[in-house]
Coordinates of C-alpha atoms in Angstrom, one line a residue:
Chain A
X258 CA -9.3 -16.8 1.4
X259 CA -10.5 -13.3 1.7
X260 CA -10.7 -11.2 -1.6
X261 CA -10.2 -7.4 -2.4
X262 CA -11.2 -6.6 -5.9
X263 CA -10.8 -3.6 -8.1
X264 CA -12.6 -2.8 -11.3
X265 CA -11.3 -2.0 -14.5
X266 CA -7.7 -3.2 -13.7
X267 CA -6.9 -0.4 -16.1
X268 CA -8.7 2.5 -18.0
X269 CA -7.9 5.0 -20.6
X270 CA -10.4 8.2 -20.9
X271 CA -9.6 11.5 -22.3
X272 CA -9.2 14.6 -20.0
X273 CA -12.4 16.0 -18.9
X274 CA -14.5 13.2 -18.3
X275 CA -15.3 10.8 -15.4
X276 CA -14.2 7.6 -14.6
X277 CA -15.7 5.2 -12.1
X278 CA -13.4 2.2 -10.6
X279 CA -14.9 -0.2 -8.3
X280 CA -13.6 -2.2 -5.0
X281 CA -15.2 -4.8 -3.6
X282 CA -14.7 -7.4 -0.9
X283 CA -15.5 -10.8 -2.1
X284 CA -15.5 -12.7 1.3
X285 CA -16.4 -10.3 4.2
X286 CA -18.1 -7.5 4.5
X287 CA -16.4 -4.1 4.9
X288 CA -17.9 -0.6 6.7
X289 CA -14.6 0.4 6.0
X290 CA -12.8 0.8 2.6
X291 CA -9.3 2.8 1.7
X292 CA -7.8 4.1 -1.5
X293 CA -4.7 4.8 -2.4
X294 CA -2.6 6.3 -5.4
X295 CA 0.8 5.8 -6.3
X296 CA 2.6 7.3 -8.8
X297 CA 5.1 5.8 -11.2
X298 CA 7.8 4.9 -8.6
X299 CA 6.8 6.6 -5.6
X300 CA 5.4 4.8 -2.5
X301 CA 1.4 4.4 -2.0
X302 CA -0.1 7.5 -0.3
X303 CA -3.7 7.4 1.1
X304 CA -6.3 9.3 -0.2
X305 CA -9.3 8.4 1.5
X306 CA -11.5 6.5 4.0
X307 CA -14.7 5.1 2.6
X308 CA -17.4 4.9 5.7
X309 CA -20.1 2.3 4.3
X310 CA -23.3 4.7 4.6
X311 CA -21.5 8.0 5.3
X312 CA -19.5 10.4 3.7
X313 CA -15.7 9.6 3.3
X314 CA -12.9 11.3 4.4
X315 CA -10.4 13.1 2.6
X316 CA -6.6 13.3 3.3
X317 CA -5.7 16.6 3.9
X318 CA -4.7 18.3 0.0
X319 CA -7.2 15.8 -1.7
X320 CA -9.4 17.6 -3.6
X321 CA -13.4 15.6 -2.4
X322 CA -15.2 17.4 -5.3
X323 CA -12.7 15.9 -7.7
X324 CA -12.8 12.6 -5.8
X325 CA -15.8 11.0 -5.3
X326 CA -16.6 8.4 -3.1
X327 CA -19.4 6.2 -2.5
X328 CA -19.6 3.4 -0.1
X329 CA -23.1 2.2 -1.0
X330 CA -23.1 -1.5 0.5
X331 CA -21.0 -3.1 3.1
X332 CA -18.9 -5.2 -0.4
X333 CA -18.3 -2.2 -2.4
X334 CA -16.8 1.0 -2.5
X335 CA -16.8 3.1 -5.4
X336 CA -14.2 6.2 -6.5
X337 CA -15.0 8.1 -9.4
X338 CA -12.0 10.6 -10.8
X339 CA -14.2 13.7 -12.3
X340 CA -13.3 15.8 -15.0
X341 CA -9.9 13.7 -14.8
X342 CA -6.8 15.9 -16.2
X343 CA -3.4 13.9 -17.4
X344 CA -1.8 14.4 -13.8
X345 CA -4.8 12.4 -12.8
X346 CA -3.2 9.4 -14.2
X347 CA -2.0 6.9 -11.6
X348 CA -2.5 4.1 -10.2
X349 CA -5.1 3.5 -7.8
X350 CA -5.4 0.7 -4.8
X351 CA -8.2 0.0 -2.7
X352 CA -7.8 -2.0 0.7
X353 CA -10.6 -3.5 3.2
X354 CA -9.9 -4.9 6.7
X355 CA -11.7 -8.3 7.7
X356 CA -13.3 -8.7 10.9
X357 CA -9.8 -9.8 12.3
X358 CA -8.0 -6.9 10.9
X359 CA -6.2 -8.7 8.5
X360 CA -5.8 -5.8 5.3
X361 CA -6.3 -7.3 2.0
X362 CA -5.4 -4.9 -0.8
X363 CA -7.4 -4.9 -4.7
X364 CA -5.1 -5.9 -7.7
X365 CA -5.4 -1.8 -8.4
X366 CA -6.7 0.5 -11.1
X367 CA -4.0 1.8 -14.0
X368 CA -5.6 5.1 -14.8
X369 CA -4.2 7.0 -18.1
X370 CA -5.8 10.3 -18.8
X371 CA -5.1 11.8 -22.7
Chain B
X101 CA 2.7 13.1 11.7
X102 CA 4.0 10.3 11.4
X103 CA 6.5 9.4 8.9
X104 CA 8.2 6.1 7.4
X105 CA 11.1 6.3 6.2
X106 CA 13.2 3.7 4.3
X107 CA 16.7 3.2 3.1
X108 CA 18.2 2.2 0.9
X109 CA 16.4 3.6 -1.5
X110 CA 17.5 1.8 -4.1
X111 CA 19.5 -1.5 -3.8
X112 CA 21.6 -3.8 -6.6
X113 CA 23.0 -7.1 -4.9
X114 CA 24.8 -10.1 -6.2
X115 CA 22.7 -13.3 -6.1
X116 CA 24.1 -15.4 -2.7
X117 CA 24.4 -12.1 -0.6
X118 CA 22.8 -11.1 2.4
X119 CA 21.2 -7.9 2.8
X120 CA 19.2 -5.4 5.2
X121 CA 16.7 -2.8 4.8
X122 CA 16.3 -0.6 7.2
X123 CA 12.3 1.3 8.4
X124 CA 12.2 3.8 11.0
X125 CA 8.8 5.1 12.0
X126 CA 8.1 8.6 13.6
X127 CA 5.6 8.1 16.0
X128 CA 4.3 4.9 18.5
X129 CA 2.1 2.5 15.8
X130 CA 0.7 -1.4 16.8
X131 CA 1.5 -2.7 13.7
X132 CA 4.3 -3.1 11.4
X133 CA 4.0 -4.2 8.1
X134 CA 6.2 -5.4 5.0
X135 CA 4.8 -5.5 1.3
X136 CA 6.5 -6.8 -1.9
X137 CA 5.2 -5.3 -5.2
X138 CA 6.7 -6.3 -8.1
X139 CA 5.5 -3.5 -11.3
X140 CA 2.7 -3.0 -12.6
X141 CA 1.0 -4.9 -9.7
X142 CA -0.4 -4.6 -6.3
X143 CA 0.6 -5.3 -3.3
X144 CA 1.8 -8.7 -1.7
X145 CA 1.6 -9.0 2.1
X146 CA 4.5 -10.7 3.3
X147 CA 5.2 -9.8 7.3
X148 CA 2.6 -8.1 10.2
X149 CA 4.7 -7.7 13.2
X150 CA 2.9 -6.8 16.4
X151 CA 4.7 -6.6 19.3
X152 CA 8.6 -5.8 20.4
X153 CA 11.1 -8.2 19.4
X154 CA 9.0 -10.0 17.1
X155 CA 11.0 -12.0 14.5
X156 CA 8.9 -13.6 11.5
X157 CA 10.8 -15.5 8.8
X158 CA 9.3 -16.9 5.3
X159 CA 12.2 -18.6 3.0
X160 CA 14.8 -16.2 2.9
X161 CA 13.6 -13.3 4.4
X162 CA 13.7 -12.3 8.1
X163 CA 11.8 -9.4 9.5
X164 CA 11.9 -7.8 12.7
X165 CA 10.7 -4.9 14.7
X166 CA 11.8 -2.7 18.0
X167 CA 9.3 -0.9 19.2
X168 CA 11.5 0.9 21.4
X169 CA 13.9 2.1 18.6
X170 CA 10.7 2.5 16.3
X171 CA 13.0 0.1 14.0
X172 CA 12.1 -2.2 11.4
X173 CA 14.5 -4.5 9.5
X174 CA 14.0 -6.8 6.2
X175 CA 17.0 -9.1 5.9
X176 CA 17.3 -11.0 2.8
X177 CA 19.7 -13.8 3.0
X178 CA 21.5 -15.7 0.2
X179 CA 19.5 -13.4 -2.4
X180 CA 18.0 -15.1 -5.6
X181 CA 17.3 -13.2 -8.3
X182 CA 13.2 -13.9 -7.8
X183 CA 14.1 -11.6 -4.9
X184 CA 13.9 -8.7 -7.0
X185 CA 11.0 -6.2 -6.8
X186 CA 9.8 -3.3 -4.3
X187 CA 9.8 -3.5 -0.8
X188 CA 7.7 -1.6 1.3
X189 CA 7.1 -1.4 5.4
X190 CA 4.2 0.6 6.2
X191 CA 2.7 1.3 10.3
X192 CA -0.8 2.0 11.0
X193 CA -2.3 5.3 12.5
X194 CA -2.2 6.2 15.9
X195 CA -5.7 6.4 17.2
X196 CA -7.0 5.5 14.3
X197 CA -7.4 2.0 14.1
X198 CA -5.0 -0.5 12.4
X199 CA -6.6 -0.3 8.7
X200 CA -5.9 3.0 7.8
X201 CA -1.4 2.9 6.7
X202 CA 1.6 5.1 6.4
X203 CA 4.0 3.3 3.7
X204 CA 7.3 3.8 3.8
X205 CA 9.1 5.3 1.0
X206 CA 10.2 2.1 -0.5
X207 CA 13.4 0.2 -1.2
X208 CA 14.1 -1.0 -4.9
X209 CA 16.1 -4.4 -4.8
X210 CA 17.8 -5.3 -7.6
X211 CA 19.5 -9.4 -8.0
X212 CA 22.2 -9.5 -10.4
X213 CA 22.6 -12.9 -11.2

């Protein structure tokens, strides 16, 4: 069946550098991606919309410059966390919808920032 | 904006009971959905309900949604402790497609053998 999947499944990177994690759909091809971040026992909150060959949007309150997305191909979305700080830490879900709106969700990203 | 809410927040049952929990949703949404996530993982699809008075049923879970009442319930029956985990309902956007969710706050179920 279709696959979402995130890379690392978890990172460890000290405060003030970068960190890339990756999403891809195995099975389908997605102009559409979505991240999420959930902290330790909270519910999932959206960050983002990844538009394959356009610029994402941004929930309202997250910060884009600190954010990056890149939606490069139609299989993979890309977020990278700069000059990640401790509250950074989180974990982090992509999703992608197939062509019959079926959501498939990555195994998420474990980010820990010291 | 819309809003999910969930309660119980927290729930601890004895194995062999039955149980509901209860999503309301603020605004009109096509799709309802339910997620189990156990820690340190994703998410596990488990229920897409799509229309009013839908009723979708996998072992001993039972979901349902009023569209109406903007009204989702989980019902766990005869609970097994492989029960426990998160629970989570989440709607789509309003004019905005159906891939793009609002999650509920999420409902901690607990089995006590």
């Amino acid at each position: 069946g279709a696959v979402v999947s995130q890379h690392p499944s978890w990172v460890i990177c000290k405060s003030g550098t970068s960190v890339k994690i990756e999403c891809r759909s195995l099975d389908f091809q997605a102009t559409t991606m979505f991240w999420y971040r959930q902290f330790p026992k909270q519910s999932l909150m959206l960050m983002a919309t990844s538009n394959e060959g356009s610029k994402a949007t941004y929930e309202q309150g997250v910060e884009k410059d600190k954010f990056l997305i890149n939606h490069a191909s139609l299989t993979l979305s890309t977020l990278t966390v700069t000059s990640a700080h401790p509250e950074d830490s989180s974990f982090y879900i992509c999703s992608a919808a197939d062509s019959g709106n079926t959501i498939y969700f990555g195994e998420g990203s474990w980010l820990t920032v010291v | 904006e819309l809003k999910v809410e969930q309660n119980p927040l927290f729930l601890s049952m004895q194995e062999g009971k039955n149980y509901t929990i209860y999503c309301n949703y603020s605004t009109t949404s096509d799709r309802l959905y339910w997620y189990r996530q156990d820690p340190g993982k994703s998410l596990e699809s488990l229920f897409v309900l799509l229309s009013n008075g839908a009723v979708k049923q996998e072992g001993r879970l039972m979901a349902s949604l009023d569209t109406k009442a903007r009204l989702s319930t989980l019902h766990i029956t005869a609970a097994v402790h492989d029960l426990s985990a998160t629970y989570f309902c989440a709607v789509d956007r309003p004019n905005f497609g159906n891939e793009k969710l609002t999650f509920g706050t999420g409902t901690r179920l607990t089995i006590i053998p």
